[in-house]
CSV table of C-alpha atoms and ligand atoms in Angstrom, one decimal:
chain,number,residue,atom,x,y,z
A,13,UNK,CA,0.0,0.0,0.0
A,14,UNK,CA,1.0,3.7,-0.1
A,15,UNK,CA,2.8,3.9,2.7
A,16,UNK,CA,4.3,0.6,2.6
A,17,UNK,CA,6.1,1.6,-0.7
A,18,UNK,CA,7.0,5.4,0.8
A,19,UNK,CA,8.4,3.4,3.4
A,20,UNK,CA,10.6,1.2,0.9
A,21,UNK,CA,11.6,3.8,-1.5
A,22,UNK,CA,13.1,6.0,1.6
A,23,UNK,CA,14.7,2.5,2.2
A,24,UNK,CA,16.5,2.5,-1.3
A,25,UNK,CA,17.3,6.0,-1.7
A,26,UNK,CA,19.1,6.2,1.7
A,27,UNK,CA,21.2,3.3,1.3
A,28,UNK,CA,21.6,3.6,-2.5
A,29,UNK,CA,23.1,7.9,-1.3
A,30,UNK,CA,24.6,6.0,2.2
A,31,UNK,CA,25.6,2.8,2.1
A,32,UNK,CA,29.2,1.5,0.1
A,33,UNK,CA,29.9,-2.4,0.1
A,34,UNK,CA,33.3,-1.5,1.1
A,35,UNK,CA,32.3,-0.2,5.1
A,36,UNK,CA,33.2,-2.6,7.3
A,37,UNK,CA,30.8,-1.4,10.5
A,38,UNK,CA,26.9,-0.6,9.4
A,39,UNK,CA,24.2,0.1,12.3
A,40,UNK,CA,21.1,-1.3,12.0
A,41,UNK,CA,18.2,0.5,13.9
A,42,UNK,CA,14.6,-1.5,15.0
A,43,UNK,CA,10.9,-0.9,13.7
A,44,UNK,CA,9.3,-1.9,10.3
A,45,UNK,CA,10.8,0.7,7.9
A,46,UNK,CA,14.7,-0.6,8.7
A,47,UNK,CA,13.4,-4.4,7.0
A,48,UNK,CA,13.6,-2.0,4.0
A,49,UNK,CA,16.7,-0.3,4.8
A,50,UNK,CA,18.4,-4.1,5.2
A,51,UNK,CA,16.7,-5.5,2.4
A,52,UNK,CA,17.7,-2.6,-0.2
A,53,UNK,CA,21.7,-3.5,1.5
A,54,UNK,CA,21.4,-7.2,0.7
A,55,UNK,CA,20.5,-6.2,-3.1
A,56,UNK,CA,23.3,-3.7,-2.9
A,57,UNK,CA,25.6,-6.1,-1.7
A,58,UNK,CA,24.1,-8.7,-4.4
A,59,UNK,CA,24.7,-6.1,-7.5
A,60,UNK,CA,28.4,-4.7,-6.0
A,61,UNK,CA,29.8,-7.2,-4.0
A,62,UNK,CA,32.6,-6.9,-1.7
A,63,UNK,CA,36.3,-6.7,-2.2
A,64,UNK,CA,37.7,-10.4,-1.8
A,65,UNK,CA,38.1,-11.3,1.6
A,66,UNK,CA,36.4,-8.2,2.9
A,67,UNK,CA,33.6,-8.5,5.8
A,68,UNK,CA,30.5,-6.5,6.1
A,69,UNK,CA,29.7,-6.1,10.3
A,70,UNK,CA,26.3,-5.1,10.9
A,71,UNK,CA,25.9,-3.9,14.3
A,72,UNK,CA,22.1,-4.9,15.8
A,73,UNK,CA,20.9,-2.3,17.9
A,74,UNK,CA,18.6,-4.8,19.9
A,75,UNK,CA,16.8,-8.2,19.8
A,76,UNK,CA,14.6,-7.3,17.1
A,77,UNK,CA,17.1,-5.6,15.0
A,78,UNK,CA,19.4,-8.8,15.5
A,79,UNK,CA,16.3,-10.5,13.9
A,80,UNK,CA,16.4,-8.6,10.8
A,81,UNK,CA,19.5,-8.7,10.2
A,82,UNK,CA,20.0,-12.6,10.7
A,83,UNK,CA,17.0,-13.5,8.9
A,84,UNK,CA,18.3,-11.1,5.8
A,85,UNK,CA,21.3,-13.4,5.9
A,86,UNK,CA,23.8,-10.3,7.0
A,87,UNK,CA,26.2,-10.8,9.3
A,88,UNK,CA,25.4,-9.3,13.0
A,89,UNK,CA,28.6,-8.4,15.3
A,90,UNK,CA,27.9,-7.6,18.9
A,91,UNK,CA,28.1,-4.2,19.7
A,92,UNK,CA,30.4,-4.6,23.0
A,93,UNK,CA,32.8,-6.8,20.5
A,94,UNK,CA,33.6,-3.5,18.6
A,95,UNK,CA,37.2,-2.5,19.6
A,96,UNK,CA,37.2,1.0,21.7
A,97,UNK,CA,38.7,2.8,18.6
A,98,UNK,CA,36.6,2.3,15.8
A,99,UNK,CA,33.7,4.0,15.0
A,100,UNK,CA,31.0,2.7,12.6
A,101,UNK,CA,30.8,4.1,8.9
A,102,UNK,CA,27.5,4.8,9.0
A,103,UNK,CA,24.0,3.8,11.0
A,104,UNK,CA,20.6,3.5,9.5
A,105,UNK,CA,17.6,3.7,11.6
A,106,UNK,CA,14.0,4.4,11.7
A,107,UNK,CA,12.3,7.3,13.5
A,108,UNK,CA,8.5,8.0,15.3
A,109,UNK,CA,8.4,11.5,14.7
A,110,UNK,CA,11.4,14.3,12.3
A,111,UNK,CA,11.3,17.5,12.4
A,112,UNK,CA,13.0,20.2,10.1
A,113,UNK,CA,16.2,20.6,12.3
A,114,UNK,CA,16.2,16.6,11.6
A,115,UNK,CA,15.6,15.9,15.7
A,116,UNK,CA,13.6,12.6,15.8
A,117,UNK,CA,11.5,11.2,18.7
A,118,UNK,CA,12.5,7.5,18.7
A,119,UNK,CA,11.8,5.0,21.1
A,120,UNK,CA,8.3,3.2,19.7
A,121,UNK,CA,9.7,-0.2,19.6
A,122,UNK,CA,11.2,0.5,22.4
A,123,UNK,CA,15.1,0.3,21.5
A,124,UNK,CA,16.0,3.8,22.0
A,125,UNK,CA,19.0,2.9,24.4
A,126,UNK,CA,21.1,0.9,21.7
A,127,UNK,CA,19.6,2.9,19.3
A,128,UNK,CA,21.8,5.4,20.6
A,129,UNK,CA,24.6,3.6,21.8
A,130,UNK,CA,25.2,3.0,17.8
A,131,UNK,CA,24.1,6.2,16.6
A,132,UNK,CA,27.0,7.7,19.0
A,133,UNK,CA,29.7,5.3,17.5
A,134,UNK,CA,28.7,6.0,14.2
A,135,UNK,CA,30.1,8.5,11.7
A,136,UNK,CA,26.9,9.3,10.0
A,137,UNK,CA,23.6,8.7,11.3
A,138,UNK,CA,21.0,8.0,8.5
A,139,UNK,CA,16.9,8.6,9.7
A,140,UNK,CA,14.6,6.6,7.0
A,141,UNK,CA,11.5,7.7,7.8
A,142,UNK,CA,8.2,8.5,5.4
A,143,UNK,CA,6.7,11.4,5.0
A,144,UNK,CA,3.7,10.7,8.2
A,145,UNK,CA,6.8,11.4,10.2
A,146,UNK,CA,8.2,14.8,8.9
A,147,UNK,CA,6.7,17.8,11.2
A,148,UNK,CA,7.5,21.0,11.5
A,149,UNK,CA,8.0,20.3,15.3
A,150,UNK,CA,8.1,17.5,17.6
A,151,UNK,CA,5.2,16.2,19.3
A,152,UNK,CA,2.8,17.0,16.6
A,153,UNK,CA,1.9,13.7,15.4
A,154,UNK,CA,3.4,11.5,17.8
A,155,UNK,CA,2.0,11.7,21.1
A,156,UNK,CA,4.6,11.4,23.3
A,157,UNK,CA,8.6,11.1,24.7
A,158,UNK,CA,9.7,7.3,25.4
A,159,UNK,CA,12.0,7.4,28.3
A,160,UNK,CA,13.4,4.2,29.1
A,161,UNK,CA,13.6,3.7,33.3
A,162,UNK,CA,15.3,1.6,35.6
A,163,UNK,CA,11.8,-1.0,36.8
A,164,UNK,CA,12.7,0.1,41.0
A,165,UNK,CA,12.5,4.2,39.4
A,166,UNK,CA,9.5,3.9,37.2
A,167,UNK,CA,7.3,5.6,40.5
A,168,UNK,CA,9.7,8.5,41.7
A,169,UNK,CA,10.5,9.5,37.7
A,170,UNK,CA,6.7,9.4,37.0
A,171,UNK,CA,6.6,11.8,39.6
A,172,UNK,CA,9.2,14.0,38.3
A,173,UNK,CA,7.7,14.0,34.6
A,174,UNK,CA,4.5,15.4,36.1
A,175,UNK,CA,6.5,18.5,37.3
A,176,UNK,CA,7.7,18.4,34.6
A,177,UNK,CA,4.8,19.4,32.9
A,178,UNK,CA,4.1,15.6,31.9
A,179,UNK,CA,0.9,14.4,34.3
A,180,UNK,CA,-0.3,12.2,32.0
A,181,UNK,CA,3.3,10.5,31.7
A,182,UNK,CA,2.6,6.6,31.7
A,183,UNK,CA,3.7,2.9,32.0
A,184,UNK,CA,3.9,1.3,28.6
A,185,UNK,CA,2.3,-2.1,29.5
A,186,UNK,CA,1.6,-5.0,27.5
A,187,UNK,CA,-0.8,-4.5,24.7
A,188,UNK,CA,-2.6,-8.0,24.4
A,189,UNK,CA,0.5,-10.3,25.3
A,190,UNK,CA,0.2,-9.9,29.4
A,191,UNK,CA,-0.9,-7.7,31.6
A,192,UNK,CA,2.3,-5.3,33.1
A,193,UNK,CA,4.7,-3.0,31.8
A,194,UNK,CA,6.8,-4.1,28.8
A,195,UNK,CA,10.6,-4.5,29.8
A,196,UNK,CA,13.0,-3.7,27.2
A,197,UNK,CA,16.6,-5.5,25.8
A,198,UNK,CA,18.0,-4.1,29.4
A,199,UNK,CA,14.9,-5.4,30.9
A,200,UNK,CA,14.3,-1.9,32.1
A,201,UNK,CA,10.4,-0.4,31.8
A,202,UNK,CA,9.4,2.7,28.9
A,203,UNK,CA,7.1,5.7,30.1
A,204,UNK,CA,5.4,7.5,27.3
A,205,UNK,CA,5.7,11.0,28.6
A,206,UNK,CA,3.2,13.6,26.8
A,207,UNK,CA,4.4,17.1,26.7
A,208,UNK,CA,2.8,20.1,24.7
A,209,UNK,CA,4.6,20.5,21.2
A,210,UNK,CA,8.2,20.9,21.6
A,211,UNK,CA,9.8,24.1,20.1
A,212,UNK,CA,12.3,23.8,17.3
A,213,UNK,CA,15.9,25.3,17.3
A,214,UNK,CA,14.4,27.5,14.9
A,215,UNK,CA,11.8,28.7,17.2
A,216,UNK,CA,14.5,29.3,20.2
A,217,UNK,CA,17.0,31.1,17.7
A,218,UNK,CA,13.7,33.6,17.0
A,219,UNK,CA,13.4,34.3,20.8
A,220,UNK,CA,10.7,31.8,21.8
A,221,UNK,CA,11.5,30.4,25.4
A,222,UNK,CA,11.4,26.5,25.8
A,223,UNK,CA,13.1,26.3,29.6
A,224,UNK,CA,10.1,24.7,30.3
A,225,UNK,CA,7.3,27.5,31.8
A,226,UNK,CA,4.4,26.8,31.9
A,227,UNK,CA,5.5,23.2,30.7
A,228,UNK,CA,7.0,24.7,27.5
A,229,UNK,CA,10.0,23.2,26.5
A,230,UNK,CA,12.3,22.5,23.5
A,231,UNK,CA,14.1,19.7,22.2
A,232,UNK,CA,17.5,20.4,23.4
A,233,UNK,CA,16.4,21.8,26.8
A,234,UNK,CA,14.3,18.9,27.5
A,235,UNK,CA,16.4,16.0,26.5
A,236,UNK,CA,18.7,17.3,29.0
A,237,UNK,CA,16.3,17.6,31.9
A,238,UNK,CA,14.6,14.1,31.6
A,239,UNK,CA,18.2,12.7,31.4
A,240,UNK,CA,18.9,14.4,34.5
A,241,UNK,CA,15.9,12.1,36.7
A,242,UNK,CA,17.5,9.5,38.8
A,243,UNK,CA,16.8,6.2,36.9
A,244,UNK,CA,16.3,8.0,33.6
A,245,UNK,CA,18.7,5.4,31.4
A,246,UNK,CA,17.7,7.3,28.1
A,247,UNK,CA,15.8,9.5,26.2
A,248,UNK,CA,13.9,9.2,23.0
A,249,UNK,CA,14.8,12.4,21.9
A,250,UNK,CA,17.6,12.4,19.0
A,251,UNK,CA,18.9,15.6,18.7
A,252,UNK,CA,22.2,17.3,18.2
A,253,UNK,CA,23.7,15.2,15.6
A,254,UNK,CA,26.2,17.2,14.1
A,255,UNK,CA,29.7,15.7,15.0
A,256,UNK,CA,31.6,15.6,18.4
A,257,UNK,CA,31.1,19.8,18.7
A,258,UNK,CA,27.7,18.7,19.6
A,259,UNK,CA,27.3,19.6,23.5
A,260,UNK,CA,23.6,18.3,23.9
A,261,UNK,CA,22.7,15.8,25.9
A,262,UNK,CA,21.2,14.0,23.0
A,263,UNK,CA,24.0,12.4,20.6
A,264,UNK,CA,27.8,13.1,19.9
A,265,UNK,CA,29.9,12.0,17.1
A,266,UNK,CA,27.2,11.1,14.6
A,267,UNK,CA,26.5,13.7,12.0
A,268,UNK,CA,23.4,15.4,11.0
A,269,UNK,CA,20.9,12.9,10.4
A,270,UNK,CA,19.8,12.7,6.8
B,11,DER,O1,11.7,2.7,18.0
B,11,DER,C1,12.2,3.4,17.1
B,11,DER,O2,12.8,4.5,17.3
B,11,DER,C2,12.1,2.9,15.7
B,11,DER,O3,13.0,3.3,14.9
B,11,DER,C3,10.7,2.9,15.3
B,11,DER,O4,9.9,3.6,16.1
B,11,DER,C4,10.4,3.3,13.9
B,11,DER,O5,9.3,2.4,13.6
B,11,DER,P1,8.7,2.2,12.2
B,11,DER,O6,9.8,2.2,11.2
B,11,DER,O7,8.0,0.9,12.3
B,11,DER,O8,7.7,3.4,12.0
């Protein structure tokens, strides 16, 4: 169907502009749009294949990205077996919500913390994403922040979000499976933390204030604060992507996502 196919041809242009047979170290992100991503690499690798003796590591940022990668017949290397000093060519990934400044709200499949772990080791960080994603700002279409929590926090951050101007912050539990929170790769729980429409760099260079009055906030500012909650382990909020200048709390290293 339409979306399906935006999905796929976002797939094949990112890796066909991003992806070379000769890297040695791909990321591979979670969700339905990356099965694209891996599948348009497989034909890549099919139609320009390799330089003899040369492996293609792809690094699984989680359980269900491990899955599409092994059933796609690529080869997945564990991300703690990566020596200290390398960094990966490039990382593909899906997104929840982009907007114009290329900040993403990731975390609906719940793998934001190795999400980011890769996207940090990574020289390039590549968002395939159709076009229900683009917004001006975040928080438009998608609903809410996925913050993943250490299980004995979940309470005392709820707590905090709701200061935070978050009171309808929440438990993601089970949708059919089982009753009770889901647990992630880490076996830690998500919240789904609602906040009004976050302002966009754009919007703070022209003046607007989003410290968080009146419950307010933008991207940068809020990343930062949520990461600051004892037994916050990460943030879906993907932000400040442009090389290791970046300061923000949200990624170093990578570069702008495209
Ligand atoms: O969890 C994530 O951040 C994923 O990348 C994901 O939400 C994107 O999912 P989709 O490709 O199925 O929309």
């Amino acid at each position: 169907d339409r979306i399906e196919a935006a999905k796929r041809k976002a797939a094949y242009r990112a890796v066909e502009e991003h992806f070379d047979s000769s890297m040695r170290f791909v990321g591979i992100g979670s969700g339905s749009t990356i099965v694209y991503g891996v599948e348009a690499i497989k034909d890549h690798l099919e139609k320009n294949p390799p330089p003899p003796n040369h492996m293609n590591w792809f690094v699984p940022t989680g359980w269900n990205s491990r899955k599409v990668i092994e059933e796609a017949g690529l080869l997945p290397i564990a991300f703690d077996s990566l020596p200290r000093e390398t960094m990966i060519e490039v990382c593909f990934d899906g997104a929840d919500e982009v907007d114009e400044e290329l900040n993403c709200i990731k975390g609906g499949g719940a793998c934001l913390f190795q999400e980011k772990l890769v996207a940090c080791r990574s020289k390039k960080f590549v968002c395939i994403a159709d076009y229900r994603k683009q917004q001006k700002r975040l928080l438009t279409n998608w609903p809410s922040i996925p913050i993943e929590v250490a299980p004995i926090a979940h309470a005392s951050v709820l707590r905090e979000l709701k200061l935070l101007g978050s009171p309808d912050a929440k438990l993601r539990e089970h949708s059919v499976a089982k009753s009770g929170p889901i647990q992630t790769d880490q076996s830690f729980y998500i919240i789904d933390a609602p906040f009004k429409t976050l302002l966009s760099p754009l919007d703070v260079k022209n003046g607007s204030d989003g410290s968080g009055k009146d419950g307010q906030w933008d991207v940068e500012a809020l990343a930062a604060r949520i990461k600051m909650i004892s037994g916050v382990l990460e943030v879906g909020l993907f932000h400040g992507m442009n090389g290791y200048e970046a300061q923000a709390a949200g990624l170093q290293g990578g570069q702008k996502p495209v």
